[in-house]
């Protein structure tokens, strides 16, 4: 509803987040978290339930407010580090989903964006394909294989653990 901000896991996994300067904002589904750059974010401690290895689906609403490098979510601590999975807005006007498996780095699966516009983005991996859906339509479908890499890093929303600060909003 844009007035209360929580980062509580709705599953039985208990992957609750800790806020750093993120604020409540109006969103698409109830309220959203708004990030205003450096020092903003939500961190979710590393847990075995976040080390997904065989298949993953990530579903979110996001909008960027500037054309800068901004990590919407990432399971790493640097925008230049290889990450098991991440989603970011980039300063070239594209949003990217990335996945790293035992076969290597899937490369950037991308789609152009406009600042200030909400996007419903879904990234899936089933062990053989990386797919990116934007606003309900399949935009990218890339053959890929292998087990998703694991690491002991927290899952970050709105940054990469202090770098790659995101300017925009994230819902659901």
Short mmCIF file of N, CA and C in Angstrom, two decimals:
data_model
loop_
_atom_site.label_atom_id
_atom_site.label_comp_id
_atom_site.label_asym_id
_atom_site.label_seq_id
_atom_site.Cartn_x
_atom_site.Cartn_y
_atom_site.Cartn_z
N UNK A 1 0.80 -1.19 0.00
CA UNK A 1 0.00 0.00 0.00
C UNK A 1 0.85 1.26 0.00
N UNK A 2 2.15 1.12 -0.02
CA UNK A 2 3.05 2.26 -0.09
C UNK A 2 3.31 2.93 1.23
N UNK A 3 2.78 2.38 2.35
CA UNK A 3 3.00 3.02 3.65
C UNK A 3 3.84 2.17 4.60
N UNK A 4 3.80 0.86 4.46
CA UNK A 4 4.57 -0.02 5.34
C UNK A 4 5.52 -0.85 4.49
N UNK A 5 6.73 -1.03 4.99
CA UNK A 5 7.75 -1.75 4.23
C UNK A 5 8.25 -2.93 5.06
N UNK A 6 8.09 -4.12 4.50
CA UNK A 6 8.60 -5.32 5.15
C UNK A 6 9.32 -6.17 4.11
N UNK A 7 10.22 -6.99 4.56
CA UNK A 7 10.92 -7.93 3.68
C UNK A 7 10.86 -9.31 4.33
N UNK A 8 9.65 -9.74 4.61
CA UNK A 8 9.45 -11.03 5.25
C UNK A 8 9.15 -12.09 4.21
N UNK A 9 9.79 -13.23 4.35
CA UNK A 9 9.59 -14.36 3.45
C UNK A 9 8.21 -14.94 3.69
N UNK A 10 7.42 -15.10 2.64
CA UNK A 10 6.07 -15.65 2.78
C UNK A 10 6.07 -17.18 2.72
N UNK A 11 7.26 -17.79 2.56
CA UNK A 11 7.35 -19.25 2.56
C UNK A 11 7.79 -19.71 3.95
N UNK A 12 7.96 -20.99 4.11
CA UNK A 12 8.43 -21.54 5.38
C UNK A 12 9.95 -21.51 5.50
N UNK A 13 10.67 -20.93 4.50
CA UNK A 13 12.13 -20.92 4.52
C UNK A 13 12.72 -19.90 5.49
N UNK A 14 11.96 -18.87 5.85
CA UNK A 14 12.45 -17.87 6.80
C UNK A 14 13.53 -16.97 6.24
N UNK A 15 13.53 -16.73 4.93
CA UNK A 15 14.54 -15.87 4.31
C UNK A 15 14.12 -14.40 4.40
N UNK A 16 14.06 -13.88 5.62
CA UNK A 16 13.66 -12.50 5.84
C UNK A 16 14.82 -11.56 5.57
N UNK A 17 14.49 -10.37 5.06
CA UNK A 17 15.51 -9.40 4.70
C UNK A 17 15.68 -8.30 5.72
N UNK A 18 16.83 -7.61 5.64
CA UNK A 18 17.14 -6.46 6.47
C UNK A 18 17.30 -5.25 5.56
N UNK A 19 16.61 -4.15 5.92
CA UNK A 19 16.62 -2.93 5.12
C UNK A 19 17.78 -2.02 5.46
N UNK A 20 18.26 -1.33 4.44
CA UNK A 20 19.22 -0.25 4.61
C UNK A 20 18.77 0.91 3.72
N UNK A 21 18.10 1.87 4.31
CA UNK A 21 17.67 3.10 3.64
C UNK A 21 16.62 2.94 2.55
N UNK A 22 16.08 1.76 2.32
CA UNK A 22 15.00 1.61 1.35
C UNK A 22 13.74 2.22 1.97
N UNK A 23 12.87 2.75 1.15
CA UNK A 23 11.65 3.37 1.65
C UNK A 23 10.43 2.75 0.98
N UNK A 24 9.27 2.93 1.62
CA UNK A 24 8.01 2.43 1.08
C UNK A 24 7.53 3.35 -0.03
N UNK A 25 6.95 2.75 -1.06
CA UNK A 25 6.42 3.51 -2.20
C UNK A 25 5.20 2.78 -2.75
N UNK A 26 4.42 3.46 -3.55
CA UNK A 26 3.31 2.80 -4.23
C UNK A 26 3.87 1.85 -5.27
N UNK A 27 3.24 0.69 -5.38
CA UNK A 27 3.70 -0.31 -6.33
C UNK A 27 2.58 -0.83 -7.20
N UNK A 28 2.82 -1.94 -7.82
CA UNK A 28 1.84 -2.59 -8.67
C UNK A 28 0.97 -3.54 -7.85
N UNK A 29 1.59 -4.36 -7.03
CA UNK A 29 0.90 -5.32 -6.17
C UNK A 29 1.11 -4.85 -4.74
N UNK A 30 0.16 -4.17 -4.17
CA UNK A 30 0.27 -3.62 -2.82
C UNK A 30 1.34 -2.53 -2.84
N UNK A 31 2.33 -2.57 -1.96
CA UNK A 31 3.37 -1.55 -1.91
C UNK A 31 4.67 -2.04 -2.49
N UNK A 32 5.60 -1.12 -2.69
CA UNK A 32 6.90 -1.45 -3.28
C UNK A 32 8.01 -0.91 -2.40
N UNK A 33 9.22 -1.41 -2.61
CA UNK A 33 10.42 -0.85 -1.98
C UNK A 33 11.06 0.10 -2.98
N UNK A 34 11.38 1.29 -2.52
CA UNK A 34 12.01 2.29 -3.38
C UNK A 34 13.47 2.44 -2.96
N UNK A 35 14.36 2.46 -3.94
CA UNK A 35 15.80 2.56 -3.70
C UNK A 35 16.31 3.83 -4.37
N UNK A 36 17.14 4.58 -3.65
CA UNK A 36 17.64 5.86 -4.17
C UNK A 36 19.15 5.85 -4.29
N UNK A 37 19.71 4.73 -4.71
CA UNK A 37 21.14 4.69 -4.98
C UNK A 37 21.98 4.16 -3.84
N UNK A 38 23.19 4.66 -3.73
CA UNK A 38 24.21 4.15 -2.83
C UNK A 38 23.73 4.00 -1.39
N UNK A 39 24.02 2.87 -0.80
CA UNK A 39 23.66 2.60 0.58
C UNK A 39 22.26 2.08 0.77
N UNK A 40 21.48 2.02 -0.28
CA UNK A 40 20.11 1.50 -0.21
C UNK A 40 20.11 0.03 -0.55
N UNK A 41 19.23 -0.71 0.07
CA UNK A 41 19.10 -2.10 -0.31
C UNK A 41 18.45 -2.94 0.76
N UNK A 42 18.24 -4.19 0.42
CA UNK A 42 17.73 -5.20 1.32
C UNK A 42 18.68 -6.38 1.21
N UNK A 43 19.15 -6.89 2.34
CA UNK A 43 20.01 -8.07 2.30
C UNK A 43 19.30 -9.23 2.98
N UNK A 44 19.40 -10.39 2.36
CA UNK A 44 18.81 -11.61 2.86
C UNK A 44 19.97 -12.58 3.10
N UNK A 45 20.20 -12.98 4.36
CA UNK A 45 21.37 -13.81 4.66
C UNK A 45 21.42 -15.08 3.82
N UNK A 46 22.64 -15.52 3.54
CA UNK A 46 22.85 -16.76 2.80
C UNK A 46 22.15 -17.91 3.51
N UNK A 47 21.53 -18.76 2.72
CA UNK A 47 20.84 -19.93 3.26
C UNK A 47 20.82 -21.01 2.18
N UNK A 48 20.72 -22.25 2.60
CA UNK A 48 20.71 -23.35 1.63
C UNK A 48 19.52 -23.22 0.68
N UNK A 49 18.41 -22.67 1.14
CA UNK A 49 17.24 -22.51 0.26
C UNK A 49 17.47 -21.48 -0.84
N UNK A 50 18.51 -20.65 -0.71
CA UNK A 50 18.85 -19.68 -1.76
C UNK A 50 19.92 -20.21 -2.71
N UNK A 51 20.49 -21.36 -2.40
CA UNK A 51 21.47 -22.01 -3.29
C UNK A 51 20.75 -23.02 -4.16
N UNK A 52 20.00 -22.50 -5.08
CA UNK A 52 19.17 -23.29 -5.99
C UNK A 52 20.09 -23.82 -7.09
N UNK A 53 20.03 -25.11 -7.38
CA UNK A 53 21.00 -25.66 -8.33
C UNK A 53 20.41 -26.16 -9.65
N UNK A 54 19.19 -26.66 -9.67
CA UNK A 54 18.72 -27.31 -10.89
C UNK A 54 17.71 -26.52 -11.70
N UNK A 55 16.83 -25.79 -11.06
CA UNK A 55 15.82 -25.01 -11.78
C UNK A 55 15.41 -23.82 -10.90
N UNK A 56 15.09 -22.70 -11.55
CA UNK A 56 14.72 -21.50 -10.80
C UNK A 56 13.74 -20.67 -11.61
N UNK A 57 12.83 -20.03 -10.91
CA UNK A 57 11.95 -19.02 -11.50
C UNK A 57 12.00 -17.81 -10.59
N UNK A 58 12.27 -16.66 -11.16
CA UNK A 58 12.29 -15.40 -10.42
C UNK A 58 11.26 -14.49 -11.08
N UNK A 59 10.36 -13.96 -10.27
CA UNK A 59 9.22 -13.20 -10.76
C UNK A 59 9.16 -11.89 -9.98
N UNK A 60 9.16 -10.75 -10.67
CA UNK A 60 9.15 -9.46 -9.98
C UNK A 60 8.60 -8.36 -10.86
N UNK A 61 8.23 -7.26 -10.21
CA UNK A 61 7.89 -6.00 -10.87
C UNK A 61 8.99 -5.01 -10.53
N UNK A 62 9.50 -4.28 -11.52
CA UNK A 62 10.55 -3.30 -11.25
C UNK A 62 10.45 -2.13 -12.22
N UNK A 63 10.91 -0.97 -11.75
CA UNK A 63 11.06 0.18 -12.64
C UNK A 63 12.30 0.94 -12.22
N UNK A 64 13.01 1.45 -13.20
CA UNK A 64 14.22 2.23 -12.98
C UNK A 64 13.87 3.71 -13.10
N UNK A 65 14.60 4.53 -12.34
CA UNK A 65 14.37 5.97 -12.44
C UNK A 65 15.55 6.70 -13.09
N UNK A 66 16.59 5.96 -13.45
CA UNK A 66 17.68 6.59 -14.20
C UNK A 66 18.41 5.54 -15.03
N UNK A 67 19.13 5.98 -16.04
CA UNK A 67 19.88 5.06 -16.90
C UNK A 67 21.29 4.90 -16.34
N UNK A 68 21.37 4.15 -15.26
CA UNK A 68 22.65 3.85 -14.64
C UNK A 68 22.67 2.36 -14.33
N UNK A 69 23.84 1.83 -14.05
CA UNK A 69 23.95 0.43 -13.67
C UNK A 69 23.27 0.26 -12.32
N UNK A 70 22.30 -0.62 -12.25
CA UNK A 70 21.59 -0.84 -11.01
C UNK A 70 21.18 -2.28 -10.84
N UNK A 71 21.68 -2.90 -9.78
CA UNK A 71 21.35 -4.29 -9.48
C UNK A 71 19.99 -4.33 -8.79
N UNK A 72 19.00 -4.94 -9.41
CA UNK A 72 17.70 -5.11 -8.80
C UNK A 72 17.76 -6.25 -7.79
N UNK A 73 18.34 -7.37 -8.18
CA UNK A 73 18.66 -8.43 -7.22
C UNK A 73 19.92 -9.13 -7.69
N UNK A 74 20.67 -9.66 -6.72
CA UNK A 74 21.92 -10.31 -7.06
C UNK A 74 22.37 -11.20 -5.91
N UNK A 75 22.92 -12.34 -6.25
CA UNK A 75 23.52 -13.21 -5.23
C UNK A 75 25.04 -13.13 -5.37
N UNK A 76 25.54 -11.89 -5.29
CA UNK A 76 26.98 -11.65 -5.29
C UNK A 76 27.25 -10.31 -4.64
N UNK A 77 28.51 -9.92 -4.56
CA UNK A 77 28.87 -8.67 -3.87
C UNK A 77 29.48 -7.62 -4.78
N UNK A 78 29.43 -7.85 -6.09
CA UNK A 78 30.04 -6.89 -7.02
C UNK A 78 29.36 -7.02 -8.38
N UNK A 79 29.18 -5.90 -9.06
CA UNK A 79 28.57 -5.96 -10.39
C UNK A 79 29.49 -6.65 -11.39
N UNK A 80 30.77 -6.79 -11.08
CA UNK A 80 31.70 -7.42 -12.01
C UNK A 80 31.96 -8.89 -11.68
N UNK A 81 31.46 -9.36 -10.54
CA UNK A 81 31.69 -10.74 -10.14
C UNK A 81 30.68 -11.67 -10.81
N UNK A 82 31.10 -12.89 -11.10
CA UNK A 82 30.17 -13.88 -11.62
C UNK A 82 29.18 -14.22 -10.51
N UNK A 83 27.94 -14.34 -10.86
CA UNK A 83 26.89 -14.56 -9.87
C UNK A 83 26.03 -15.74 -10.28
N UNK A 84 25.53 -16.50 -9.31
CA UNK A 84 24.62 -17.59 -9.68
C UNK A 84 23.39 -17.08 -10.43
N UNK A 85 22.80 -15.97 -9.95
CA UNK A 85 21.65 -15.38 -10.64
C UNK A 85 21.51 -13.92 -10.25
N UNK A 86 21.06 -13.11 -11.24
CA UNK A 86 20.90 -11.68 -10.99
C UNK A 86 19.98 -11.05 -12.04
N UNK A 87 19.48 -9.87 -11.69
CA UNK A 87 18.70 -9.05 -12.62
C UNK A 87 19.14 -7.61 -12.41
N UNK A 88 19.37 -6.90 -13.51
CA UNK A 88 19.86 -5.53 -13.41
C UNK A 88 19.37 -4.65 -14.56
N UNK A 89 19.26 -3.36 -14.26
CA UNK A 89 19.09 -2.35 -15.29
C UNK A 89 20.48 -1.83 -15.61
N UNK A 90 20.76 -1.61 -16.87
CA UNK A 90 22.10 -1.20 -17.28
C UNK A 90 22.05 0.17 -17.93
N UNK A 91 23.17 0.87 -17.94
CA UNK A 91 23.21 2.22 -18.49
C UNK A 91 23.13 2.26 -20.02
N UNK A 92 23.04 1.13 -20.68
CA UNK A 92 22.87 1.10 -22.13
C UNK A 92 21.39 1.05 -22.53
N UNK A 93 20.48 1.14 -21.53
CA UNK A 93 19.05 1.13 -21.82
C UNK A 93 18.43 -0.25 -21.88
N UNK A 94 19.17 -1.28 -21.44
CA UNK A 94 18.64 -2.64 -21.40
C UNK A 94 18.58 -3.15 -19.97
N UNK A 95 17.62 -4.02 -19.71
CA UNK A 95 17.59 -4.77 -18.46
C UNK A 95 18.13 -6.17 -18.79
N UNK A 96 18.83 -6.75 -17.83
CA UNK A 96 19.50 -8.03 -18.06
C UNK A 96 19.16 -9.04 -16.98
N UNK A 97 19.03 -10.29 -17.36
CA UNK A 97 19.03 -11.40 -16.43
C UNK A 97 20.26 -12.23 -16.76
N UNK A 98 20.94 -12.69 -15.73
CA UNK A 98 22.17 -13.47 -15.90
C UNK A 98 22.10 -14.71 -15.03
N UNK A 99 22.73 -15.76 -15.49
CA UNK A 99 22.74 -17.03 -14.77
C UNK A 99 24.11 -17.68 -14.97
N UNK A 100 24.68 -18.20 -13.89
CA UNK A 100 25.95 -18.91 -14.00
C UNK A 100 25.75 -20.35 -13.55
N UNK A 101 26.11 -21.27 -14.44
CA UNK A 101 25.99 -22.70 -14.14
C UNK A 101 27.35 -23.37 -14.28
N UNK A 102 27.37 -24.68 -14.04
CA UNK A 102 28.60 -25.45 -14.20
C UNK A 102 29.08 -25.42 -15.65
N UNK A 103 28.22 -25.05 -16.60
CA UNK A 103 28.59 -24.92 -18.01
C UNK A 103 29.20 -23.56 -18.31
N UNK A 104 29.15 -22.64 -17.34
CA UNK A 104 29.69 -21.30 -17.53
C UNK A 104 28.63 -20.23 -17.33
N UNK A 105 28.96 -19.04 -17.78
CA UNK A 105 28.09 -17.88 -17.63
C UNK A 105 27.17 -17.79 -18.83
N UNK A 106 25.86 -17.70 -18.59
CA UNK A 106 24.89 -17.72 -19.69
C UNK A 106 24.98 -16.47 -20.56
N UNK A 107 25.71 -15.47 -20.08
CA UNK A 107 25.74 -14.22 -20.81
C UNK A 107 24.50 -13.43 -20.48
N UNK A 108 24.39 -12.31 -21.05
CA UNK A 108 23.29 -11.42 -20.73
C UNK A 108 22.07 -11.71 -21.60
N UNK A 109 20.97 -12.01 -20.94
CA UNK A 109 19.69 -12.12 -21.60
C UNK A 109 19.04 -10.76 -21.36
N UNK A 110 18.80 -9.99 -22.42
CA UNK A 110 18.45 -8.58 -22.24
C UNK A 110 17.17 -8.17 -22.93
N UNK A 111 16.66 -6.99 -22.51
CA UNK A 111 15.46 -6.41 -23.08
C UNK A 111 15.51 -4.91 -22.82
N UNK A 112 15.15 -4.05 -23.80
CA UNK A 112 15.22 -2.60 -23.58
C UNK A 112 14.16 -2.11 -22.59
N UNK A 113 14.48 -1.02 -21.88
CA UNK A 113 13.53 -0.46 -20.92
C UNK A 113 13.46 1.06 -21.06
N UNK A 114 12.38 1.62 -20.51
CA UNK A 114 12.16 3.06 -20.44
C UNK A 114 12.08 3.45 -18.98
N UNK A 115 12.82 4.47 -18.57
CA UNK A 115 12.77 4.93 -17.18
C UNK A 115 11.36 5.29 -16.77
N UNK A 116 11.03 4.98 -15.51
CA UNK A 116 9.74 5.34 -14.95
C UNK A 116 8.60 4.41 -15.30
N UNK A 117 8.86 3.39 -16.09
CA UNK A 117 7.82 2.44 -16.49
C UNK A 117 7.99 1.13 -15.71
N UNK A 118 6.89 0.62 -15.16
CA UNK A 118 6.92 -0.67 -14.47
C UNK A 118 7.03 -1.80 -15.49
N UNK A 119 7.83 -2.81 -15.16
CA UNK A 119 7.98 -4.02 -15.99
C UNK A 119 7.76 -5.24 -15.11
N UNK A 120 6.99 -6.19 -15.61
CA UNK A 120 6.85 -7.48 -14.95
C UNK A 120 7.86 -8.41 -15.62
N UNK A 121 8.87 -8.82 -14.88
CA UNK A 121 9.97 -9.62 -15.43
C UNK A 121 9.99 -10.98 -14.75
N UNK A 122 10.06 -12.02 -15.57
CA UNK A 122 10.17 -13.38 -15.06
C UNK A 122 11.38 -14.03 -15.74
N UNK A 123 12.27 -14.57 -14.93
CA UNK A 123 13.43 -15.32 -15.43
C UNK A 123 13.22 -16.77 -15.02
N UNK A 124 13.38 -17.70 -15.98
CA UNK A 124 13.27 -19.12 -15.65
C UNK A 124 14.49 -19.87 -16.18
N UNK A 125 14.80 -20.93 -15.48
CA UNK A 125 15.83 -21.87 -15.94
C UNK A 125 15.36 -23.25 -15.54
N UNK A 126 15.33 -24.17 -16.49
CA UNK A 126 14.82 -25.52 -16.23
C UNK A 126 15.89 -26.61 -16.39
N UNK A 127 17.14 -26.20 -16.48
CA UNK A 127 18.22 -27.15 -16.69
C UNK A 127 18.64 -27.26 -18.14
N UNK A 128 17.84 -26.69 -19.05
CA UNK A 128 18.21 -26.73 -20.46
C UNK A 128 18.00 -25.40 -21.19
N UNK A 129 17.23 -24.47 -20.59
CA UNK A 129 16.97 -23.18 -21.25
C UNK A 129 16.86 -22.08 -20.21
N UNK A 130 17.40 -20.89 -20.57
CA UNK A 130 17.20 -19.66 -19.80
C UNK A 130 16.18 -18.85 -20.58
N UNK A 131 15.11 -18.46 -19.91
CA UNK A 131 14.06 -17.69 -20.57
C UNK A 131 13.82 -16.39 -19.82
N UNK A 132 13.49 -15.35 -20.57
CA UNK A 132 13.14 -14.06 -19.98
C UNK A 132 11.80 -13.63 -20.56
N UNK A 133 10.84 -13.44 -19.66
CA UNK A 133 9.53 -12.93 -20.03
C UNK A 133 9.43 -11.49 -19.54
N UNK A 134 8.90 -10.61 -20.36
CA UNK A 134 8.67 -9.22 -19.97
C UNK A 134 7.22 -8.90 -20.27
N UNK A 135 6.52 -8.47 -19.23
CA UNK A 135 5.09 -8.13 -19.33
C UNK A 135 4.29 -9.26 -19.97
N UNK A 136 4.62 -10.50 -19.58
CA UNK A 136 3.88 -11.67 -20.02
C UNK A 136 4.30 -12.28 -21.34
N UNK A 137 5.20 -11.64 -22.05
CA UNK A 137 5.62 -12.15 -23.36
C UNK A 137 7.05 -12.69 -23.30
N UNK A 138 7.27 -13.86 -23.89
CA UNK A 138 8.61 -14.43 -23.96
C UNK A 138 9.47 -13.54 -24.85
N UNK A 139 10.58 -13.03 -24.31
CA UNK A 139 11.47 -12.13 -25.07
C UNK A 139 12.78 -12.80 -25.44
N UNK A 140 13.26 -13.69 -24.61
CA UNK A 140 14.52 -14.39 -24.88
C UNK A 140 14.37 -15.84 -24.46
N UNK A 141 15.00 -16.74 -25.23
CA UNK A 141 14.94 -18.16 -24.97
C UNK A 141 16.26 -18.75 -25.44
N UNK A 142 17.16 -19.01 -24.50
CA UNK A 142 18.53 -19.41 -24.83
C UNK A 142 18.81 -20.82 -24.31
N UNK A 143 19.35 -21.67 -25.16
CA UNK A 143 19.75 -23.01 -24.73
C UNK A 143 20.89 -22.88 -23.73
N UNK A 144 20.76 -23.57 -22.59
CA UNK A 144 21.81 -23.55 -21.56
C UNK A 144 21.69 -24.80 -20.73
N UNK A 145 22.79 -25.21 -20.09
CA UNK A 145 22.75 -26.43 -19.29
C UNK A 145 23.61 -26.29 -18.05
N UNK A 146 23.59 -27.31 -17.24
CA UNK A 146 24.42 -27.37 -16.05
C UNK A 146 23.68 -27.00 -14.78
N UNK A 147 24.33 -27.29 -13.66
CA UNK A 147 23.79 -26.93 -12.35
C UNK A 147 24.12 -25.48 -12.05
N UNK A 148 23.17 -24.76 -11.45
CA UNK A 148 23.38 -23.37 -11.07
C UNK A 148 24.44 -23.32 -9.97
N UNK A 149 25.41 -22.41 -10.12
CA UNK A 149 26.47 -22.27 -9.12
C UNK A 149 25.88 -21.91 -7.75
N UNK A 150 26.58 -22.31 -6.71
CA UNK A 150 26.21 -21.97 -5.33
C UNK A 150 27.29 -21.08 -4.76
N UNK A 151 26.92 -20.24 -3.80
CA UNK A 151 27.90 -19.48 -3.04
C UNK A 151 27.35 -19.17 -1.66
N UNK A 152 28.19 -18.64 -0.80
CA UNK A 152 27.79 -18.34 0.57
C UNK A 152 27.43 -16.87 0.74
N UNK A 153 27.18 -16.18 -0.35
CA UNK A 153 26.86 -14.76 -0.32
C UNK A 153 25.38 -14.55 -0.06
N UNK A 154 25.06 -13.45 0.60
CA UNK A 154 23.67 -13.08 0.81
C UNK A 154 23.00 -12.79 -0.54
N UNK A 155 21.68 -12.78 -0.55
CA UNK A 155 20.92 -12.32 -1.69
C UNK A 155 20.62 -10.85 -1.44
N UNK A 156 20.94 -10.00 -2.40
CA UNK A 156 20.76 -8.56 -2.25
C UNK A 156 19.67 -8.06 -3.20
N UNK A 157 18.82 -7.19 -2.69
CA UNK A 157 17.82 -6.51 -3.49
C UNK A 157 18.16 -5.03 -3.48
N UNK A 158 18.31 -4.43 -4.64
CA UNK A 158 18.63 -3.01 -4.72
C UNK A 158 20.10 -2.70 -4.78
N UNK A 159 20.95 -3.72 -4.77
CA UNK A 159 22.40 -3.52 -4.88
C UNK A 159 23.08 -4.87 -5.04
N UNK A 160 24.40 -4.83 -5.10
CA UNK A 160 25.23 -6.04 -5.05
C UNK A 160 26.05 -5.97 -3.79
N UNK A 161 25.42 -5.91 -2.67
CA UNK A 161 26.13 -5.87 -1.41
C UNK A 161 26.95 -4.61 -1.25
N UNK A 162 26.44 -3.49 -1.73
CA UNK A 162 27.14 -2.23 -1.57
C UNK A 162 27.58 -1.60 -2.87
N UNK A 163 27.60 -2.37 -3.95
CA UNK A 163 27.95 -1.78 -5.25
C UNK A 163 26.77 -1.97 -6.21
N UNK A 164 26.82 -1.32 -7.34
CA UNK A 164 25.76 -1.45 -8.32
C UNK A 164 24.42 -0.97 -7.82
N UNK A 165 24.41 0.13 -7.08
CA UNK A 165 23.19 0.63 -6.45
C UNK A 165 22.09 0.90 -7.47
N UNK A 166 20.90 0.46 -7.16
CA UNK A 166 19.72 0.59 -8.02
C UNK A 166 18.94 1.84 -7.63
N UNK A 167 18.55 2.61 -8.62
CA UNK A 167 17.66 3.75 -8.44
C UNK A 167 16.33 3.41 -9.08
N UNK A 168 15.35 3.09 -8.24
CA UNK A 168 14.05 2.72 -8.77
C UNK A 168 13.24 1.99 -7.71
N UNK A 169 12.24 1.24 -8.16
CA UNK A 169 11.34 0.54 -7.24
C UNK A 169 11.22 -0.94 -7.62
N UNK A 170 10.97 -1.75 -6.61
CA UNK A 170 10.83 -3.20 -6.74
C UNK A 170 9.59 -3.63 -6.00
N UNK A 171 8.76 -4.43 -6.64
CA UNK A 171 7.53 -4.93 -6.03
C UNK A 171 7.48 -6.44 -6.21
N UNK A 172 6.87 -7.09 -5.23
CA UNK A 172 6.70 -8.52 -5.20
C UNK A 172 8.02 -9.21 -5.33
#
